[in-house]
Each structure stands twice: as C-alpha cells, then as structure tokens.
PDB file of C-alpha atoms in Angstrom:
ATOM      1  CA  UNK P   1      -5.929   7.065  26.094  1.00  0.00           C
ATOM      2  CA  UNK P   2      -7.846   5.956  23.017  1.00  0.00           C
ATOM      3  CA  UNK P   3     -11.106   4.084  23.587  1.00  0.00           C
ATOM      4  CA  UNK P   4     -10.187   0.442  23.321  1.00  0.00           C
ATOM      5  CA  UNK P   5     -11.914  -2.903  23.632  1.00  0.00           C
ATOM      6  CA  UNK P   6     -10.010  -6.040  24.565  1.00  0.00           C
ATOM      7  CA  UNK P   7     -11.088  -9.625  24.244  1.00  0.00           C
ATOM      8  CA  UNK P   8      -9.570 -12.985  23.454  1.00  0.00           C
ATOM      9  CA  UNK P   9     -10.405 -15.017  20.396  1.00  0.00           C
ATOM     10  CA  UNK P  10     -10.255 -18.786  20.322  1.00  0.00           C
ATOM     11  CA  UNK P  11      -6.581 -18.358  19.374  1.00  0.00           C
ATOM     12  CA  UNK P  12      -5.884 -16.288  22.485  1.00  0.00           C
ATOM     13  CA  UNK P  13      -5.031 -13.252  20.369  1.00  0.00           C
ATOM     14  CA  UNK P  14      -4.897  -9.844  22.042  1.00  0.00           C
ATOM     15  CA  UNK P  15      -7.417  -7.840  20.030  1.00  0.00           C
ATOM     16  CA  UNK P  16      -7.458  -4.038  20.133  1.00  0.00           C
ATOM     17  CA  UNK P  17     -10.369  -2.129  18.603  1.00  0.00           C
ATOM     18  CA  UNK P  18     -10.433   1.603  17.875  1.00  0.00           C
ATOM     19  CA  UNK P  19     -12.956   4.174  16.746  1.00  0.00           C
ATOM     20  CA  UNK P  20     -10.643   5.724  14.141  1.00  0.00           C
ATOM     21  CA  UNK P  21      -7.450   5.067  12.211  1.00  0.00           C
ATOM     22  CA  UNK P  22      -5.426   7.765  14.023  1.00  0.00           C
ATOM     23  CA  UNK P  23      -5.905   6.075  17.390  1.00  0.00           C
ATOM     24  CA  UNK P  24      -5.170   2.662  15.896  1.00  0.00           C
ATOM     25  CA  UNK P  25      -1.981   3.971  14.292  1.00  0.00           C
ATOM     26  CA  UNK P  26      -0.791   5.520  17.546  1.00  0.00           C
ATOM     27  CA  UNK P  27      -1.228   2.314  19.547  1.00  0.00           C
ATOM     28  CA  UNK P  28       0.205  -0.111  16.991  1.00  0.00           C
ATOM     29  CA  UNK P  29       3.235   2.160  16.580  1.00  0.00           C
ATOM     30  CA  UNK P  30       3.627   2.256  20.353  1.00  0.00           C
ATOM     31  CA  UNK P  31       3.800  -1.548  20.381  1.00  0.00           C
ATOM     32  CA  UNK P  32       6.308  -1.594  17.502  1.00  0.00           C
ATOM     33  CA  UNK P  33       8.515   0.971  19.272  1.00  0.00           C
ATOM     34  CA  UNK P  34       8.375  -1.070  22.483  1.00  0.00           C
ATOM     35  CA  UNK P  35       9.311  -4.325  20.756  1.00  0.00           C
ATOM     36  CA  UNK P  36      12.077  -2.566  18.809  1.00  0.00           C
ATOM     37  CA  UNK P  37      13.647  -1.258  22.013  1.00  0.00           C
ATOM     38  CA  UNK P  38      13.388  -4.647  23.732  1.00  0.00           C
ATOM     39  CA  UNK P  39      14.947  -6.517  20.790  1.00  0.00           C
ATOM     40  CA  UNK P  40      17.834  -4.073  20.392  1.00  0.00           C
ATOM     41  CA  UNK P  41      18.635  -4.343  24.105  1.00  0.00           C
ATOM     42  CA  UNK P  42      18.429  -8.137  23.910  1.00  0.00           C
ATOM     43  CA  UNK P  43      20.389  -8.961  20.746  1.00  0.00           C
ATOM     44  CA  UNK P  44      21.450  -5.719  19.115  1.00  0.00           C
ATOM     45  CA  UNK P  45      18.934  -5.446  16.266  1.00  0.00           C
ATOM     46  CA  UNK P  46      15.215  -5.543  15.480  1.00  0.00           C
ATOM     47  CA  UNK P  47      14.061  -7.800  12.640  1.00  0.00           C
ATOM     48  CA  UNK P  48      10.700  -6.628  11.313  1.00  0.00           C
ATOM     49  CA  UNK P  49       8.728  -7.887   8.338  1.00  0.00           C
ATOM     50  CA  UNK P  50       6.172  -5.851   6.417  1.00  0.00           C
ATOM     51  CA  UNK P  51       3.271  -7.023   4.296  1.00  0.00           C
ATOM     52  CA  UNK P  52       2.077  -5.034   1.313  1.00  0.00           C
ATOM     53  CA  UNK P  53      -1.337  -3.539   0.618  1.00  0.00           C
ATOM     54  CA  UNK P  54      -2.494  -0.708   2.854  1.00  0.00           C
ATOM     55  CA  UNK P  55      -0.382  -1.711   5.870  1.00  0.00           C
ATOM     56  CA  UNK P  56       2.721   0.454   5.159  1.00  0.00           C
ATOM     57  CA  UNK P  57       0.514   3.486   4.536  1.00  0.00           C
ATOM     58  CA  UNK P  58      -1.337   2.982   7.832  1.00  0.00           C
ATOM     59  CA  UNK P  59       1.606   2.070  10.051  1.00  0.00           C
ATOM     60  CA  UNK P  60       4.780   3.692   8.747  1.00  0.00           C
ATOM     61  CA  UNK P  61       3.947   7.421   9.086  1.00  0.00           C
ATOM     62  CA  UNK P  62       3.303   6.961  12.806  1.00  0.00           C
ATOM     63  CA  UNK P  63       6.706   5.348  13.315  1.00  0.00           C
ATOM     64  CA  UNK P  64       8.629   8.366  12.058  1.00  0.00           C
ATOM     65  CA  UNK P  65       7.640  10.525  15.041  1.00  0.00           C
ATOM     66  CA  UNK P  66       8.762   7.891  17.580  1.00  0.00           C
ATOM     67  CA  UNK P  67      12.069   7.658  19.388  1.00  0.00           C
ATOM     68  CA  UNK P  68      13.193   4.591  17.446  1.00  0.00           C
ATOM     69  CA  UNK P  69      16.762   3.593  16.599  1.00  0.00           C
ATOM     70  CA  UNK P  70      16.162   2.735  12.950  1.00  0.00           C
ATOM     71  CA  UNK P  71      19.902   2.198  12.465  1.00  0.00           C
ATOM     72  CA  UNK P  72      19.462  -1.108  14.316  1.00  0.00           C
ATOM     73  CA  UNK P  73      16.505  -2.283  12.208  1.00  0.00           C
ATOM     74  CA  UNK P  74      16.647  -5.209   9.788  1.00  0.00           C
ATOM     75  CA  UNK P  75      13.706  -5.003   7.404  1.00  0.00           C
ATOM     76  CA  UNK P  76      12.254  -7.705   5.176  1.00  0.00           C
ATOM     77  CA  UNK P  77       9.010  -8.447   3.335  1.00  0.00           C
ATOM     78  CA  UNK P  78       6.597 -11.070   4.628  1.00  0.00           C
ATOM     79  CA  UNK P  79       5.807 -11.721   0.989  1.00  0.00           C
ATOM     80  CA  UNK P  80       6.929 -10.137  -2.234  1.00  0.00           C
ATOM     81  CA  UNK P  81       5.876 -10.114  -5.847  1.00  0.00           C
ATOM     82  CA  UNK P  82       8.360 -11.553  -8.352  1.00  0.00           C
ATOM     83  CA  UNK P  83       8.886  -8.241 -10.120  1.00  0.00           C
ATOM     84  CA  UNK P  84      11.758  -5.733 -10.183  1.00  0.00           C
ATOM     85  CA  UNK P  85      11.869  -3.721  -6.951  1.00  0.00           C
ATOM     86  CA  UNK P  86      11.175  -0.556  -8.972  1.00  0.00           C
ATOM     87  CA  UNK P  87       7.923  -2.039 -10.299  1.00  0.00           C
ATOM     88  CA  UNK P  88       4.592  -0.613  -9.132  1.00  0.00           C
ATOM     89  CA  UNK P  89       3.519  -4.094  -7.962  1.00  0.00           C
ATOM     90  CA  UNK P  90       6.500  -4.445  -5.633  1.00  0.00           C
ATOM     91  CA  UNK P  91       5.599  -4.579  -1.927  1.00  0.00           C
ATOM     92  CA  UNK P  92       9.021  -3.097  -1.246  1.00  0.00           C
ATOM     93  CA  UNK P  93       7.946   0.122  -2.958  1.00  0.00           C
ATOM     94  CA  UNK P  94       5.228   0.791  -0.366  1.00  0.00           C
ATOM     95  CA  UNK P  95       7.651   0.308   2.531  1.00  0.00           C
ATOM     96  CA  UNK P  96      10.287   2.406   0.767  1.00  0.00           C
ATOM     97  CA  UNK P  97       7.868   5.257   0.100  1.00  0.00           C
ATOM     98  CA  UNK P  98       6.343   5.392   3.570  1.00  0.00           C
ATOM     99  CA  UNK P  99       9.355   4.480   5.733  1.00  0.00           C
ATOM    100  CA  UNK P 100      12.725   3.675   4.200  1.00  0.00           C
ATOM    101  CA  UNK P 101      13.049   6.965   2.275  1.00  0.00           C
ATOM    102  CA  UNK P 102      12.525   8.855   5.547  1.00  0.00           C
ATOM    103  CA  UNK P 103      14.170   6.710   8.228  1.00  0.00           C
ATOM    104  CA  UNK P 104      17.793   5.758   8.868  1.00  0.00           C
ATOM    105  CA  UNK P 105      17.484   2.018   8.205  1.00  0.00           C
ATOM    106  CA  UNK P 106      20.820   0.916   6.673  1.00  0.00           C
ATOM    107  CA  UNK P 107      20.175  -0.055   3.037  1.00  0.00           C
ATOM    108  CA  UNK P 108      22.283  -3.200   3.463  1.00  0.00           C
ATOM    109  CA  UNK P 109      19.891  -4.328   6.224  1.00  0.00           C
ATOM    110  CA  UNK P 110      16.842  -4.293   3.946  1.00  0.00           C
ATOM    111  CA  UNK P 111      16.145  -7.601   2.193  1.00  0.00           C
ATOM    112  CA  UNK P 112      14.796  -7.205  -1.323  1.00  0.00           C
ATOM    113  CA  UNK P 113      13.956  -9.949  -3.784  1.00  0.00           C
ATOM    114  CA  UNK P 114      16.535 -10.902  -6.410  1.00  0.00           C
ATOM    115  CA  UNK P 115      14.529 -10.794  -9.622  1.00  0.00           C
ATOM    116  CA  UNK P 116      17.542 -11.717 -11.761  1.00  0.00           C
ATOM    117  CA  UNK P 117      17.317 -15.404 -10.811  1.00  0.00           C
ATOM    118  CA  UNK P 118      14.493 -17.904 -11.174  1.00  0.00           C
ATOM    119  CA  UNK P 119      11.455 -17.714  -8.885  1.00  0.00           C
ATOM    120  CA  UNK P 120      12.506 -20.878  -7.048  1.00  0.00           C
ATOM    121  CA  UNK P 121      16.054 -19.606  -6.619  1.00  0.00           C
ATOM    122  CA  UNK P 122      14.753 -16.225  -5.465  1.00  0.00           C
ATOM    123  CA  UNK P 123      12.810 -17.902  -2.654  1.00  0.00           C
ATOM    124  CA  UNK P 124      15.857 -19.949  -1.586  1.00  0.00           C
ATOM    125  CA  UNK P 125      18.043 -16.850  -1.722  1.00  0.00           C
ATOM    126  CA  UNK P 126      15.613 -14.860   0.425  1.00  0.00           C
ATOM    127  CA  UNK P 127      15.444 -17.658   3.005  1.00  0.00           C
ATOM    128  CA  UNK P 128      19.242 -17.904   3.089  1.00  0.00           C
ATOM    129  CA  UNK P 129      19.633 -14.185   3.713  1.00  0.00           C
ATOM    130  CA  UNK P 130      17.014 -14.236   6.484  1.00  0.00           C
ATOM    131  CA  UNK P 131      18.854 -17.111   8.170  1.00  0.00           C
ATOM    132  CA  UNK P 132      22.149 -15.214   7.906  1.00  0.00           C
ATOM    133  CA  UNK P 133      20.831 -12.812  10.544  1.00  0.00           C
ATOM    134  CA  UNK P 134      20.637 -15.746  12.964  1.00  0.00           C
ATOM    135  CA  UNK P 135      23.828 -17.806  12.484  1.00  0.00           C
ATOM    136  CA  UNK P 136      23.446 -21.429  13.435  1.00  0.00           C
ATOM    137  CA  UNK P 137      19.645 -21.337  13.565  1.00  0.00           C
ATOM    138  CA  UNK P 138      17.643 -23.379  11.082  1.00  0.00           C
ATOM    139  CA  UNK P 139      14.415 -21.723  12.269  1.00  0.00           C
ATOM    140  CA  UNK P 140      14.998 -18.056  13.129  1.00  0.00           C
ATOM    141  CA  UNK P 141      12.700 -16.418  15.669  1.00  0.00           C
ATOM    142  CA  UNK P 142      12.005 -13.122  13.909  1.00  0.00           C
ATOM    143  CA  UNK P 143      11.187 -10.209  16.204  1.00  0.00           C
ATOM    144  CA  UNK P 144       8.000  -8.939  14.562  1.00  0.00           C
ATOM    145  CA  UNK P 145       5.753  -9.605  11.571  1.00  0.00           C
ATOM    146  CA  UNK P 146       3.369  -6.846  10.473  1.00  0.00           C
ATOM    147  CA  UNK P 147       0.598  -8.611   8.612  1.00  0.00           C
ATOM    148  CA  UNK P 148      -2.499  -7.765   6.630  1.00  0.00           C
ATOM    149  CA  UNK P 149      -5.486  -9.866   5.686  1.00  0.00           C
ATOM    150  CA  UNK P 150      -7.285 -10.009   2.358  1.00  0.00           C
ATOM    151  CA  UNK P 151     -11.077 -10.234   1.926  1.00  0.00           C
ATOM    152  CA  UNK P 152     -10.666 -13.985   1.332  1.00  0.00           C
ATOM    153  CA  UNK P 153      -8.772 -14.425   4.604  1.00  0.00           C
ATOM    154  CA  UNK P 154      -5.338 -14.742   3.000  1.00  0.00           C
ATOM    155  CA  UNK P 155      -2.219 -13.377   4.658  1.00  0.00           C
ATOM    156  CA  UNK P 156       1.253 -13.015   3.159  1.00  0.00           C
ATOM    157  CA  UNK P 157       0.801 -14.967  -0.106  1.00  0.00           C
ATOM    158  CA  UNK P 158      -0.882 -17.878   1.639  1.00  0.00           C
ATOM    159  CA  UNK P 159      -4.292 -18.328   0.063  1.00  0.00           C
ATOM    160  CA  UNK P 160      -7.316 -20.479   1.029  1.00  0.00           C
ATOM    161  CA  UNK P 161      -7.069 -24.026  -0.278  1.00  0.00           C
ATOM    162  CA  UNK P 162      -3.513 -23.608  -1.591  1.00  0.00           C
ATOM    163  CA  UNK P 163      -0.895 -26.320  -1.148  1.00  0.00           C
ATOM    164  CA  UNK P 164       1.465 -23.839   0.560  1.00  0.00           C
ATOM    165  CA  UNK P 165      -0.774 -23.928   3.641  1.00  0.00           C
ATOM    166  CA  UNK P 166       0.812 -27.327   4.345  1.00  0.00           C
ATOM    167  CA  UNK P 167       4.403 -26.390   3.482  1.00  0.00           C
ATOM    168  CA  UNK P 168       6.827 -27.492   6.204  1.00  0.00           C
ATOM    169  CA  UNK P 169      10.253 -27.792   4.571  1.00  0.00           C
ATOM    170  CA  UNK P 170      10.739 -24.265   3.193  1.00  0.00           C
ATOM    171  CA  UNK P 171      10.690 -21.122   5.329  1.00  0.00           C
ATOM    172  CA  UNK P 172      10.321 -18.965   2.221  1.00  0.00           C
ATOM    173  CA  UNK P 173       8.440 -20.558  -0.652  1.00  0.00           C
ATOM    174  CA  UNK P 174       7.774 -19.638  -4.283  1.00  0.00           C
ATOM    175  CA  UNK P 175       4.227 -19.404  -5.577  1.00  0.00           C
ATOM    176  CA  UNK P 176       3.524 -19.249  -9.308  1.00  0.00           C
ATOM    177  CA  UNK P 177      -0.277 -19.595  -9.255  1.00  0.00           C
ATOM    178  CA  UNK P 178      -1.427 -16.859  -6.908  1.00  0.00           C
ATOM    179  CA  UNK P 179      -5.193 -16.327  -7.344  1.00  0.00           C
ATOM    180  CA  UNK P 180      -4.486 -12.621  -6.920  1.00  0.00           C
ATOM    181  CA  UNK P 181      -2.262 -11.022  -9.577  1.00  0.00           C
ATOM    182  CA  UNK P 182       0.608 -11.009 -10.133  1.00  0.00           C
ATOM    183  CA  UNK P 183       0.740 -14.821 -10.030  1.00  0.00           C
ATOM    184  CA  UNK P 184       4.453 -15.200  -9.204  1.00  0.00           C
ATOM    185  CA  UNK P 185       5.578 -14.349  -5.667  1.00  0.00           C
ATOM    186  CA  UNK P 186       7.638 -15.525  -2.730  1.00  0.00           C
ATOM    187  CA  UNK P 187       6.167 -15.808   0.758  1.00  0.00           C
ATOM    188  CA  UNK P 188       7.029 -16.716   4.316  1.00  0.00           C
ATOM    189  CA  UNK P 189       5.489 -20.050   5.322  1.00  0.00           C
ATOM    190  CA  UNK P 190       3.920 -21.098   8.613  1.00  0.00           C
ATOM    191  CA  UNK P 191       7.024 -22.672  10.183  1.00  0.00           C
ATOM    192  CA  UNK P 192       8.829 -19.315  10.294  1.00  0.00           C
ATOM    193  CA  UNK P 193       5.652 -17.247  10.767  1.00  0.00           C
ATOM    194  CA  UNK P 194       4.698 -19.235  13.848  1.00  0.00           C
ATOM    195  CA  UNK P 195       8.238 -19.086  15.230  1.00  0.00           C
ATOM    196  CA  UNK P 196       8.069 -15.265  15.398  1.00  0.00           C
ATOM    197  CA  UNK P 197       8.286 -13.485  18.730  1.00  0.00           C
ATOM    198  CA  UNK P 198       5.375 -11.207  17.814  1.00  0.00           C
ATOM    199  CA  UNK P 199       2.845 -11.217  14.952  1.00  0.00           C
ATOM    200  CA  UNK P 200       0.646  -8.166  14.454  1.00  0.00           C
ATOM    201  CA  UNK P 201      -2.357  -7.945  12.146  1.00  0.00           C
ATOM    202  CA  UNK P 202      -3.766  -4.582  11.073  1.00  0.00           C
ATOM    203  CA  UNK P 203      -7.231  -4.873   9.554  1.00  0.00           C
ATOM    204  CA  UNK P 204      -9.666  -2.017   9.001  1.00  0.00           C
ATOM    205  CA  UNK P 205     -12.921  -1.270   7.214  1.00  0.00           C
ATOM    206  CA  UNK P 206     -16.370  -2.813   6.893  1.00  0.00           C
ATOM    207  CA  UNK P 207     -15.225  -4.937   3.937  1.00  0.00           C
ATOM    208  CA  UNK P 208     -13.163  -7.019   6.395  1.00  0.00           C
ATOM    209  CA  UNK P 209     -15.983  -7.570   8.926  1.00  0.00           C
ATOM    210  CA  UNK P 210     -17.251 -10.928   7.662  1.00  0.00           C
ATOM    211  CA  UNK P 211     -13.847 -12.552   7.180  1.00  0.00           C
ATOM    212  CA  UNK P 212     -12.559 -11.126  10.471  1.00  0.00           C
ATOM    213  CA  UNK P 213     -15.482 -12.751  12.271  1.00  0.00           C
ATOM    214  CA  UNK P 214     -14.597 -16.084  10.639  1.00  0.00           C
ATOM    215  CA  UNK P 215     -10.925 -15.761  11.589  1.00  0.00           C
ATOM    216  CA  UNK P 216     -11.393 -14.695  15.206  1.00  0.00           C
ATOM    217  CA  UNK P 217     -14.597 -16.524  16.113  1.00  0.00           C
ATOM    218  CA  UNK P 218     -14.910 -19.339  13.603  1.00  0.00           C
ATOM    219  CA  UNK P 219     -14.278 -22.968  14.412  1.00  0.00           C
ATOM    220  CA  UNK P 220     -10.994 -24.846  13.963  1.00  0.00           C
ATOM    221  CA  UNK P 221     -12.246 -26.807  10.929  1.00  0.00           C
ATOM    222  CA  UNK P 222     -10.197 -25.835   7.845  1.00  0.00           C
ATOM    223  CA  UNK P 223      -9.295 -22.393   9.225  1.00  0.00           C
ATOM    224  CA  UNK P 224      -8.622 -19.509   6.863  1.00  0.00           C
ATOM    225  CA  UNK P 225      -4.946 -18.667   6.282  1.00  0.00           C
ATOM    226  CA  UNK P 226      -4.962 -15.695   8.670  1.00  0.00           C
ATOM    227  CA  UNK P 227      -6.420 -17.915  11.410  1.00  0.00           C
ATOM    228  CA  UNK P 228      -3.457 -20.282  11.060  1.00  0.00           C
ATOM    229  CA  UNK P 229      -1.056 -17.634  12.364  1.00  0.00           C
ATOM    230  CA  UNK P 230      -0.390 -18.907  15.885  1.00  0.00           C
ATOM    231  CA  UNK P 231       3.082 -18.042  17.211  1.00  0.00           C
ATOM    232  CA  UNK P 232       4.026 -21.004  19.387  1.00  0.00           C
ATOM    233  CA  UNK P 233       6.023 -19.028  21.945  1.00  0.00           C
ATOM    234  CA  UNK P 234       5.261 -15.461  20.872  1.00  0.00           C
ATOM    235  CA  UNK P 235       2.503 -12.880  20.950  1.00  0.00           C
ATOM    236  CA  UNK P 236      -0.371 -12.404  18.515  1.00  0.00           C
ATOM    237  CA  UNK P 237      -2.115  -9.041  18.217  1.00  0.00           C
ATOM    238  CA  UNK P 238      -5.004  -7.805  16.082  1.00  0.00           C
ATOM    239  CA  UNK P 239      -5.423  -4.043  15.636  1.00  0.00           C
ATOM    240  CA  UNK P 240      -8.843  -3.351  14.119  1.00  0.00           C
ATOM    241  CA  UNK P 241     -11.397  -0.559  13.849  1.00  0.00           C
ATOM    242  CA  UNK P 242     -15.069  -0.513  14.753  1.00  0.00           C
ATOM    243  CA  UNK P 243     -16.142  -1.155  11.158  1.00  0.00           C
ATOM    244  CA  UNK P 244     -14.045  -4.308  10.870  1.00  0.00           C
ATOM    245  CA  UNK P 245     -15.239  -5.439  14.312  1.00  0.00           C
ATOM    246  CA  UNK P 246     -18.927  -4.864  13.611  1.00  0.00           C
ATOM    247  CA  UNK P 247     -19.843  -8.567  13.314  1.00  0.00           C
ATOM    248  CA  UNK P 248     -17.797  -9.848  16.258  1.00  0.00           C
ATOM    249  CA  UNK P 249     -19.804 -11.275  19.120  1.00  0.00           C
ATOM    250  CA  UNK P 250     -17.257 -11.734  21.901  1.00  0.00           C
ATOM    251  CA  UNK P 251     -16.427  -8.124  22.709  1.00  0.00           C
TER     252      UNK P 251
END
C-alpha cells in the first residue's frame, strides 16, 4: 500500500497525499474503477467528465490496465475550448490521445463541442446533450468529475472574480473573456458541478502548494473557484503529492 496521509479540510474533503506520481495514479485509478463499477451496476452506465491540462496524461494511462467496462462509459469535458476538436488547444485531444484511442468507449457516447454554431449555442447544445443522458432531470447527478486546478485557483473555466462564479441558470455556460487563452470556451457551472456524485481533484507539484493551501485551509471569505466545489450529496476527493502539500498545516 502506498504511503498515504489523510485529513479533512474545512470542506470535509477526503485528501490523499503521495510521495510520487505512480502511487497517486494507482490510487486515483482505483477509485475511478470502483465508482465506474458501482454506477454501471446501479443505472447501466458511468458518466465521467475530464478536465484538460495535465490531468488526462496523469490519470488515463493507469485506467487502461484496470478491469473496466469502457463500453458502458459516457465521457464529456468539464470545460472545453471553442475550437475545432482537431485543434491543439482542444481539451478533447488530450483525452482522445491518452484514453479514447486505446479504450472501447463508444464514440457516440463521447460529447464533443459543436464548433459549427455560435459559442452561446454551443454551450446550450452541450447542456442539452448532457441532460439527454438523464431523461426528465433538469439537474443531472453526474457520476464523476475529474478536475484540475490552475495556479490562480481556477477549475474548469471558472476563474477568480469572474461573473460565472455566480451563474445559477445555466448548467453549461459560454465564456468569451477567459483570462487564460484561448478566450472563448464553454464550462460546467456550480449547479451541476455540486450535484455530482463524486468530484476528484488531481493536483501535483510545488507550483500548486500556495494555492492548494488557500483552497484547503483558507477561510470562507471569497473562496477561490476550486474551493467552491462542494458536492451537496456526493464525495469530494483531493489527490496530491508531497510537493503540492508542502505548505499544508493540518496533516
């Protein structure tokens, strides 16, 4: 068993700390495999959302060696850049390269952005297709979100100080003024994020230490976007390494 530290933040998140990326990958993939099996037994499929950045590269290779029924997976992006899916900036490309090209996820069960319509229409279209997996539900309870965190504390395309932090009517929203290029994107919003059954952050490296300390141990005043992820009825996990955890006090 990998050396692991557990503690609870002020958000009651289960936090798992590892000495190296291989151990972290093994344990986060174990959790994903467990939740996949439980969801498929419960309702016949596993809905899982991926963020971009380094997350697919860290997580996906470890999934391929697991006994997972990928044919029952429904894959979406927690946020996506408003670019063609073949573009280098597309978050889909990272998931495709590290998982979809090698696993048996049905192509028709992978939600990709429609770049041939306006940004606003693309967000509405993405929300509509997510809801179609859960007929009759205005607020789907997605099985798992795999999230990253930027050095400014952003997650998905929800940035500090942005108006989308207060969005309540849209489950998937357009953003045309992202402070991080490219400026045009679509993103899940907090109503659907916090309705998820399980949200999992993966955050590694010393460059994340300061912001991770703010997210997990900071006060409730104007919390950073990542700190606003609080599944109302679900689980919240942080998988981090020793470098990212170096400034945490409550270990």
